[in-house]
Short mmCIF file of C-alpha atoms in Angstrom, two decimals:
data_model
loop_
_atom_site.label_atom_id
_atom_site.label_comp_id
_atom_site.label_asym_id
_atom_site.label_seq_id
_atom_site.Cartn_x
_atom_site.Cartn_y
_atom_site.Cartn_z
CA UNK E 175 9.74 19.24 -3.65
CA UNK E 176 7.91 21.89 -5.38
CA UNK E 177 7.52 19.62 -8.73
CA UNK E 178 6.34 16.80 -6.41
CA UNK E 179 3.85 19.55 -5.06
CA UNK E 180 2.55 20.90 -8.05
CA UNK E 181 2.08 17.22 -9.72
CA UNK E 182 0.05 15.99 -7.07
CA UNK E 183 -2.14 19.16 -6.55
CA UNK E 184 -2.44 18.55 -10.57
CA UNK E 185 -3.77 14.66 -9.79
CA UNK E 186 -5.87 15.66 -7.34
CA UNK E 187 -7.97 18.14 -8.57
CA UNK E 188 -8.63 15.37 -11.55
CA UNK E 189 -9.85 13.25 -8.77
CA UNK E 190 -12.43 15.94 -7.25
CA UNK E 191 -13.61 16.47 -10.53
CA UNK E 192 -14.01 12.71 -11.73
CA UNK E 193 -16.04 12.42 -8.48
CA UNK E 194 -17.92 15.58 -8.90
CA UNK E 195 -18.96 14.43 -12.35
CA UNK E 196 -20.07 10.79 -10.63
CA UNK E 197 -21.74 12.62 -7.97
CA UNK E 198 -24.49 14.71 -10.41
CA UNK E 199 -25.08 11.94 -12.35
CA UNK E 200 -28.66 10.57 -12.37
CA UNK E 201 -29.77 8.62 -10.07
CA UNK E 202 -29.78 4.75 -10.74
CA UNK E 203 -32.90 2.67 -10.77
CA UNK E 204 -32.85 -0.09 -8.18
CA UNK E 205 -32.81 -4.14 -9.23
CA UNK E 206 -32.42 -6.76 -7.07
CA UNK E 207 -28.64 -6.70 -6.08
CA UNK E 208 -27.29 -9.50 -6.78
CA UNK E 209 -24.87 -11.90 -3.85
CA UNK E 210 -22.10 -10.20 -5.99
CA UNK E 211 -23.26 -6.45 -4.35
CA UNK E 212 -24.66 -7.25 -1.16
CA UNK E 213 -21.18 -9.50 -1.16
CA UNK E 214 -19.38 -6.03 -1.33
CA UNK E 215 -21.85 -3.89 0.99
CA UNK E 216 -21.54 -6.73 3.81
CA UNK E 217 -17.95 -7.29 3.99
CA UNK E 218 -17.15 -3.55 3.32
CA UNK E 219 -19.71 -3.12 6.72
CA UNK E 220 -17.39 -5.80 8.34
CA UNK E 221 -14.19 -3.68 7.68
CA UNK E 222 -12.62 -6.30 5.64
CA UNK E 223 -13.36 -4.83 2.24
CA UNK E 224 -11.30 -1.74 2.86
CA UNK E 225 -8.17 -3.71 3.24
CA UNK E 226 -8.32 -5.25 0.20
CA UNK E 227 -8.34 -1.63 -1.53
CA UNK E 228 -5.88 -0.28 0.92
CA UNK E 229 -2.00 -0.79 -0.52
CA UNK E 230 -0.58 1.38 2.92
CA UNK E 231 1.02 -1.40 4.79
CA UNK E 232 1.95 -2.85 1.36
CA UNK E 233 3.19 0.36 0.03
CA UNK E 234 5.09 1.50 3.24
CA UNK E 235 6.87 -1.74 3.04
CA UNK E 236 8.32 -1.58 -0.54
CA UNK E 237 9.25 1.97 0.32
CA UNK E 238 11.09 1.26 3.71
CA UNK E 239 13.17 -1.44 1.86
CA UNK E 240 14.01 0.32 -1.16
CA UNK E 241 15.71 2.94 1.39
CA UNK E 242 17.04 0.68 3.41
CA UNK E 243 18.64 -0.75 0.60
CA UNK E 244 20.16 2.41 -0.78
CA UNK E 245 21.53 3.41 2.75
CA UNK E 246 23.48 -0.25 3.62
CA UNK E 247 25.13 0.00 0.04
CA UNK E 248 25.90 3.87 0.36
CA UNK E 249 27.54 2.75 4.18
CA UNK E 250 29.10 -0.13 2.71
CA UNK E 251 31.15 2.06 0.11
CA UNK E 252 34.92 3.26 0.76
CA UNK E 253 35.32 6.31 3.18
CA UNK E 254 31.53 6.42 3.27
CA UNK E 255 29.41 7.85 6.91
CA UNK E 256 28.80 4.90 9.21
CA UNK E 257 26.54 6.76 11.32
CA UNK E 258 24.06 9.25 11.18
CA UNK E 259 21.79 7.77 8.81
CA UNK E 260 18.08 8.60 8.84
CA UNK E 261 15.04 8.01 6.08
CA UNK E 262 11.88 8.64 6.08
CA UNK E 263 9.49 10.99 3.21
CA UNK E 264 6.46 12.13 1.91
CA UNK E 265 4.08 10.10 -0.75
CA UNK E 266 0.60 10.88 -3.10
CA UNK E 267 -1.01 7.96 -4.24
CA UNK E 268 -3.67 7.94 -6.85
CA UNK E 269 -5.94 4.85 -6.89
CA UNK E 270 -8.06 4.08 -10.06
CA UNK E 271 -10.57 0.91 -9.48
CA UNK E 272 -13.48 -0.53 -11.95
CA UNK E 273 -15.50 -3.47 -11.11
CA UNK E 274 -17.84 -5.40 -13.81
CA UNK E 275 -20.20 -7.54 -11.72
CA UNK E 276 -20.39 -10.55 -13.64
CA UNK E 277 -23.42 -12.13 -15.49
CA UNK E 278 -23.42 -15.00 -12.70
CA UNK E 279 -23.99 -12.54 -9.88
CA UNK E 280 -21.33 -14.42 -7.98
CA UNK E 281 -18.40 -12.81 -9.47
CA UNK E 282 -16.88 -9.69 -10.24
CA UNK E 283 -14.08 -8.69 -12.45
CA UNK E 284 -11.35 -6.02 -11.08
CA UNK E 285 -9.01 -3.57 -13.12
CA UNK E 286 -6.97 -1.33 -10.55
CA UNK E 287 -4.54 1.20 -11.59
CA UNK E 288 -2.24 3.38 -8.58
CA UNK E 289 0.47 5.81 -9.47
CA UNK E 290 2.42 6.89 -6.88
CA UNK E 291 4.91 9.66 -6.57
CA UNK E 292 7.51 9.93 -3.73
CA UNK E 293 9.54 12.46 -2.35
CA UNK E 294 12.29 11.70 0.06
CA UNK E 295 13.50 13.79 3.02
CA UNK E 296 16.89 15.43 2.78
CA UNK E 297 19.81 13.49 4.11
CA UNK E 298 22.49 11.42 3.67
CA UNK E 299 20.31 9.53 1.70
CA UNK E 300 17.69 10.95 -0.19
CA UNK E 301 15.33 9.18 -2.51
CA UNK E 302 12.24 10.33 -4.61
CA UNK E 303 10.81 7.93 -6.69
CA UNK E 304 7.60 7.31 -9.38
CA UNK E 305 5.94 3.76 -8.99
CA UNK E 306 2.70 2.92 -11.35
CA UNK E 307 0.79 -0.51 -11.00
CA UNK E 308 -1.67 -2.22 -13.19
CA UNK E 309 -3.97 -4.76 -11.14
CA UNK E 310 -6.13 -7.38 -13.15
CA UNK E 311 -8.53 -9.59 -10.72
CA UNK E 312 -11.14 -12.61 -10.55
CA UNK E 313 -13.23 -12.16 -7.42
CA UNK E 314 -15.32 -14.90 -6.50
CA UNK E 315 -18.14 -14.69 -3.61
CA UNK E 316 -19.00 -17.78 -2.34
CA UNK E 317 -21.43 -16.17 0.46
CA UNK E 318 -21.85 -12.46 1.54
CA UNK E 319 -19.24 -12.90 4.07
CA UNK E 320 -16.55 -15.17 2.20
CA UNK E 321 -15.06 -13.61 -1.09
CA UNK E 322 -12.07 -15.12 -2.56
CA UNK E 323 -9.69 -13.38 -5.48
CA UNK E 324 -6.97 -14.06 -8.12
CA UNK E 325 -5.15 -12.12 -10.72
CA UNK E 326 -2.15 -10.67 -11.97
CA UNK E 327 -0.32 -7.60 -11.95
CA UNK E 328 2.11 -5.30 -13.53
CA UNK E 329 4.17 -2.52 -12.07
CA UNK E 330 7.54 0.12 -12.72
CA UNK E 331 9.21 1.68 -10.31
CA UNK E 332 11.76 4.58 -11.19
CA UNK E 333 13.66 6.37 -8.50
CA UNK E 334 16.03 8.99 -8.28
CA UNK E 335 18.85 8.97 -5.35
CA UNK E 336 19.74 12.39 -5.18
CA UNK E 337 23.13 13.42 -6.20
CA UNK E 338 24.13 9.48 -6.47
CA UNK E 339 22.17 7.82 -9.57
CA UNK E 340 19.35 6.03 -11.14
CA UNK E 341 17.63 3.13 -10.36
CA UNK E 342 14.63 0.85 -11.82
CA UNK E 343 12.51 -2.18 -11.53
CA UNK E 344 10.09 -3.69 -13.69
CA UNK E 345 8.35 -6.42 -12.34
CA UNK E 346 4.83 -8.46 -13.01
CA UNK E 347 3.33 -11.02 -10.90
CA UNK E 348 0.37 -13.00 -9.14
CA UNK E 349 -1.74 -12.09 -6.38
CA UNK E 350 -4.69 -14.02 -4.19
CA UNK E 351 -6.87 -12.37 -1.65
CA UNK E 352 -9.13 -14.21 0.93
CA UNK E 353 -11.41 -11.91 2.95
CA UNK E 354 -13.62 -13.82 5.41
CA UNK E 355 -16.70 -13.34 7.73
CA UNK E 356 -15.57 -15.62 11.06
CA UNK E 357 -18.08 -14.39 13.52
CA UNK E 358 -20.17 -11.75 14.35
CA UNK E 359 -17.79 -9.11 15.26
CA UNK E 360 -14.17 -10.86 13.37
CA UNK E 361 -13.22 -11.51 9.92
CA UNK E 362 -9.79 -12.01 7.89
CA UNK E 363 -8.23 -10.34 5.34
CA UNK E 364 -5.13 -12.14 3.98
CA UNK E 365 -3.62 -11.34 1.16
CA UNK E 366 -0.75 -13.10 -0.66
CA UNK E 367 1.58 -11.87 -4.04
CA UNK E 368 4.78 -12.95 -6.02
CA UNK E 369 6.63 -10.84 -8.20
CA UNK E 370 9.30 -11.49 -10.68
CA UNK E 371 11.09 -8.55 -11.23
CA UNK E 372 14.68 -7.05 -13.27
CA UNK E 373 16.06 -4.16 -11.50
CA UNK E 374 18.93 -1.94 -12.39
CA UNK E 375 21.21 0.76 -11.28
CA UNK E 376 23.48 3.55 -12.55
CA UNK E 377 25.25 4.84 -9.66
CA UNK E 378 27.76 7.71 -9.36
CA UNK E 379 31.14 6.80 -7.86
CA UNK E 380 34.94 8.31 -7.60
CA UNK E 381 35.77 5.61 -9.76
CA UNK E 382 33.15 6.19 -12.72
CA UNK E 383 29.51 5.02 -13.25
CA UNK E 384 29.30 1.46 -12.07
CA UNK E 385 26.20 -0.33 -13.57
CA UNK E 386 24.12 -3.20 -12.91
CA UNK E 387 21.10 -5.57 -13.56
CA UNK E 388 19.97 -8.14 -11.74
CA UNK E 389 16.56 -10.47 -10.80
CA UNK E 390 14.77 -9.00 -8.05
CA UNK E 391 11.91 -10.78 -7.12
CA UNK E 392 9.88 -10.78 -4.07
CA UNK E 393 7.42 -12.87 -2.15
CA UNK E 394 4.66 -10.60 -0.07
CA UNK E 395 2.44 -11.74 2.84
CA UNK E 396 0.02 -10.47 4.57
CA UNK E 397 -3.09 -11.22 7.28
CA UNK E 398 -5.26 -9.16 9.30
CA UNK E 399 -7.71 -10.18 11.97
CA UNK E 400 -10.44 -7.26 11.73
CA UNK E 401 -13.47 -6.59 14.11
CA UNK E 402 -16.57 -4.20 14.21
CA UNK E 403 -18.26 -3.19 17.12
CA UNK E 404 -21.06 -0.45 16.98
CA UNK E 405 -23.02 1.33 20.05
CA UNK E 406 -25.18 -2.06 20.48
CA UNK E 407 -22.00 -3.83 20.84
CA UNK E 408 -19.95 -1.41 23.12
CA UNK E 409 -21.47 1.57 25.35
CA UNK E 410 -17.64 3.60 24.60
CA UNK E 411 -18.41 3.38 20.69
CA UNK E 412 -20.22 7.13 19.17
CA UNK E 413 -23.80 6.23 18.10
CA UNK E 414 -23.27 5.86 14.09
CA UNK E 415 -19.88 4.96 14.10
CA UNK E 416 -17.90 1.77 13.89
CA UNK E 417 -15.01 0.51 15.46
CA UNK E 418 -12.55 -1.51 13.53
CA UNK E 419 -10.01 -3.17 15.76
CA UNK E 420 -7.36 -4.98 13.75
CA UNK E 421 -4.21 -6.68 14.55
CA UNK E 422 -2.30 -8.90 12.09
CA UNK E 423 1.18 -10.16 10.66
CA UNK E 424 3.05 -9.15 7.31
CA UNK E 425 6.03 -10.62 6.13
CA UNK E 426 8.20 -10.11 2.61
CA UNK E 427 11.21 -12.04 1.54
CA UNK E 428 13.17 -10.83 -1.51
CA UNK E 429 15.32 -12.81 -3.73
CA UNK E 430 18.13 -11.10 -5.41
CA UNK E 431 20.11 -12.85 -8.12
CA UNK E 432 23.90 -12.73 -8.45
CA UNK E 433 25.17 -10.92 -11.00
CA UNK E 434 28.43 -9.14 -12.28
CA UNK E 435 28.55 -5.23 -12.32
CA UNK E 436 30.20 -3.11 -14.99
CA UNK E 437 33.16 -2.91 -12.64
CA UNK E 438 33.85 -6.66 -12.62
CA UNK E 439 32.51 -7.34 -9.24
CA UNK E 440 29.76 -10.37 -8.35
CA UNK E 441 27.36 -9.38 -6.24
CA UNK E 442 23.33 -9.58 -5.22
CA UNK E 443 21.73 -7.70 -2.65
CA UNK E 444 22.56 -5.19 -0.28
CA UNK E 445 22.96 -7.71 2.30
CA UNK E 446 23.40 -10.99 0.13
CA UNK E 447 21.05 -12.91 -2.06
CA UNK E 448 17.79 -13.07 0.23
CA UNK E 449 16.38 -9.95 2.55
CA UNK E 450 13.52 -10.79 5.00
CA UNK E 451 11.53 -7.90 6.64
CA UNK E 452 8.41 -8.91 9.11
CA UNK E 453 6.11 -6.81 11.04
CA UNK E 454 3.23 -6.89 13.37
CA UNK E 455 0.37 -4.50 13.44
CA UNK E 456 -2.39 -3.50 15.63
CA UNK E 457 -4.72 -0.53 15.23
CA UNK E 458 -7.79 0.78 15.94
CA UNK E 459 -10.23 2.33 12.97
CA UNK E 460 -13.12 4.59 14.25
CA UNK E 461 -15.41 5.38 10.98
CA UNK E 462 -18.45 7.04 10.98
CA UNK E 463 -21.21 4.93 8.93
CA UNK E 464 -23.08 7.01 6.47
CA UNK E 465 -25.43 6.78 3.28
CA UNK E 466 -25.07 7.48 -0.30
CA UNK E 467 -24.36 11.02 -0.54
CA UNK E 468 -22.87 11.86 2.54
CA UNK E 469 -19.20 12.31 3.98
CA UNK E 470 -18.12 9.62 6.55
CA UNK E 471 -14.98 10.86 8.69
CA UNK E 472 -12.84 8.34 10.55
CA UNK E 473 -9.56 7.96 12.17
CA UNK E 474 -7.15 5.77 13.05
CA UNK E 475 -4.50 4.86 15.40
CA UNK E 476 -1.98 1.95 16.03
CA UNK E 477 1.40 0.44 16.92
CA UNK E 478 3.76 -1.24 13.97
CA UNK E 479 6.62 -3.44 15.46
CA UNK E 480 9.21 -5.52 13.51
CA UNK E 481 9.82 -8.81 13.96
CA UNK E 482 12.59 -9.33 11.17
CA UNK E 483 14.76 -7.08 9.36
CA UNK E 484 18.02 -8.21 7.17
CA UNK E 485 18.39 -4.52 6.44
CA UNK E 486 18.82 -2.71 9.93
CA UNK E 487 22.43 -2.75 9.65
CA UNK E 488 22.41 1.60 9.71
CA UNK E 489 19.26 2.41 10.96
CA UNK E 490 17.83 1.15 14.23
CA UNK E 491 14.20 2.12 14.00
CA UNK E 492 11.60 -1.02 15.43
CA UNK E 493 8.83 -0.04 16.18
CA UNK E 494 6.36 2.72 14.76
CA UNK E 495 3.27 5.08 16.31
CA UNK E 496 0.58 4.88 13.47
CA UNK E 497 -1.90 7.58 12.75
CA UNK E 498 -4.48 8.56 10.41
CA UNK E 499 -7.50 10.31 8.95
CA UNK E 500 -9.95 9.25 6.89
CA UNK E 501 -12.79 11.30 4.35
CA UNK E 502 -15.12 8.95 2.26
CA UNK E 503 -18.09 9.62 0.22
CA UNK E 504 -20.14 6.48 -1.39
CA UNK E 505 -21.29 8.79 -4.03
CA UNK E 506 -23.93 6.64 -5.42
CA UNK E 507 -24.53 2.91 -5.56
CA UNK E 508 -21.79 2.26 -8.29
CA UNK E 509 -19.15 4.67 -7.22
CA UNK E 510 -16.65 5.57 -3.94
CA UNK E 511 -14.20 8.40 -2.92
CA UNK E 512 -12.08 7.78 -0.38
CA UNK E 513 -9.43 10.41 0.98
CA UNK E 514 -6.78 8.93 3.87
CA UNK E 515 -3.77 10.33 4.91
CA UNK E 516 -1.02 7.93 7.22
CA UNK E 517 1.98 8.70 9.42
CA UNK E 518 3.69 5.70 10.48
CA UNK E 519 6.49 7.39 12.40
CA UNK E 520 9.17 5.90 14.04
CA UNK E 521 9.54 5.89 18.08
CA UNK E 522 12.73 6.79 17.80
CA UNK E 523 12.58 9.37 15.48
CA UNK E 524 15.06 7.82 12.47
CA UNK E 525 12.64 7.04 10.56
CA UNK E 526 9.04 8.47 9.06
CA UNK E 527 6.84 7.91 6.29
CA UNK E 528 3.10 9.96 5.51
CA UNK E 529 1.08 9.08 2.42
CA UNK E 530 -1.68 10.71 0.93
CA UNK E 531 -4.33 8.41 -1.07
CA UNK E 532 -7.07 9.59 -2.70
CA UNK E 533 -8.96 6.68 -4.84
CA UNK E 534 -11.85 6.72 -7.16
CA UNK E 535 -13.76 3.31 -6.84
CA UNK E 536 -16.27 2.52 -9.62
CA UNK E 537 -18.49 -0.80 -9.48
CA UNK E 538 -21.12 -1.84 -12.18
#
């Protein structure tokens, strides 16, 4: 815990200063934006732009099945606990973006990088973990409310189950985004990714270190419906602020391939060769609106339910009380620093996860 401390006080304070830096910079003149920029400013005034940056749901996903995972095969071995199993941890995410507005004015190249350290709460099963992800994206705006994206991406994950073993997954893949200006007050955010990924696994047992790699691939889904509604639009909303209603659907189904261990035994998955995990979200986002230069607060709070899970075999945990805060600065035209911190905690207290993000954004 303290190594996980002192690493991401280390990360952070690169981040203040990176923005610092941005922040005395001159000041840029002021061309014509181009459908390309007011693209961004309108659907980033809509809410929908933010959920395209945010990874939370995403993130709290792959991190709920990875210790789900561990905790049905730790049950599942001889003489093992087949109660009393709990998970939940801590995680600091930093978020590197760069945008190149394209010569077009239509379109916009992305390059995203997010490295992510973990630390798992003591249990039964414990689980800290390192994750880094290279994004590479096309983003196409065919209006200032419609934006459409495609690329590909490349991530590691490396995890440590305390007192147990090693395990790892490489992966790459493809992602699309569709964010999308319905009405006046709703838009969508969808996103959809595959990965192809090898994991593997050195795990500690009373009868030696059993061994194994395997295809783990995954296929990710997800869709928001988002609203705004200002003062003008609702009497209950602060004057200057924004309130982002959202409800919406995700859904992941992994594919594990069968394989033979270094013990001789065939297996896949935890649970056989597919998993399925579904939830559905709804929240409320108030966010103060603010100009270049100043700090816009905001908060959040919500209800997570599941609708599928192949992995709840050990720990019954449904539905989950969301809750955040929120710190942003649009420090000049071309650059952003955002600051949220999540709980999404478990109703019945067996499960927990908070994140820290802070993100650097950089468009030009």
């Amino acid at each position: 815990m303290k190594n996980f401390l002192k690493r991401g006080a280390a990360a952070l304070s690169l981040v203040v200063a990176a923005s610092q830096a941005v922040a005395d910079a001159p000041p840029q003149g002021a061309p014509q934006l181009p459908q390309s920029l007011r693209g961004m400013i309108a659907l980033a005034q809509s809410g929908l732009l933010p959920e395209y940056f945010s990874n939370d749901q995403f993130g709290t996903v792959q991190s709920r099945i990875a210790d789900m995972r561990v905790t049905v095969a730790s049950a599942h071995s001889p003489g093992a606990p087949q109660t009393g199993y709990k998970d939940g941890g801590r995680a600091l995410v930093f978020p590197l973006s760069y945008m190149k507005i394209l010569k077009d004015g239509k379109s916009a190249l992305r390059f995203s990088l997010a490295s992510t350290m973990t630390d798992g709460d003591p249990g039964q099963v414990e689980i800290d973990a390192d994750i880094q992800r290279v994004d590479v994206q096309y983003l196409r705006f065919l209006s200032t409310g419609t934006m459409l994206s495609f690329g590909a991406f490349g991530e590691l994950s490396k995890a440590e189950v305390i007192g147990a073993g090693d395990l790892e997954r490489k992966g790459f893949g493809l992602r699309a985004d569709l964010l999308h200006q319905i009405s006046d007050h709703w838009g969508l955010a969808a996103r959809a990714e595959f990965s192809f990924g090898q994991s593997k696994g050195a795990l500690n047992t009373p009868f030696g270190l059993l061994t194994r790699s395997q295809g783990d691939d995954r296929l990710y889904l997800q869709a928001l419906m988002v609203g705004q509604y200002r003062k003008a639009d609702l009497a209950a909303v602060p004057q200057g602020w924004v309130l982002h209603p959202q409800i919406g659907l995700q859904f992941q189904r992994s594919f594990i391939e069968e394989t033979t261990d270094s013990f001789g035994n065939v297996v896949s998955g935890a649970v056989g060769k597919t998993e399925s995990y579904g939830t559905m979200i709804a929240k409320l986002r108030l966010q103060k609106e603010a100009g270049i230069g100043q700090w816009a607060p905001g908060m959040h709070i919500g209800l997570e339910h599941e609708l599928v899970n192949d992995l709840d075999e050990y720990v019954d945990e449904p539905t989950y009380g969301l809750f955040g805060l929120t710190l942003s600065r649009q420090m000049s035209r071309n650059a952003r620093l955002d600051v949220i911190y999540t709980l999404h905690h478990g109703l019945k207290g067996n499960r927990s996860h908070d994140t820290l993000v802070a993100s650097l954004s950089f468009a030009f």
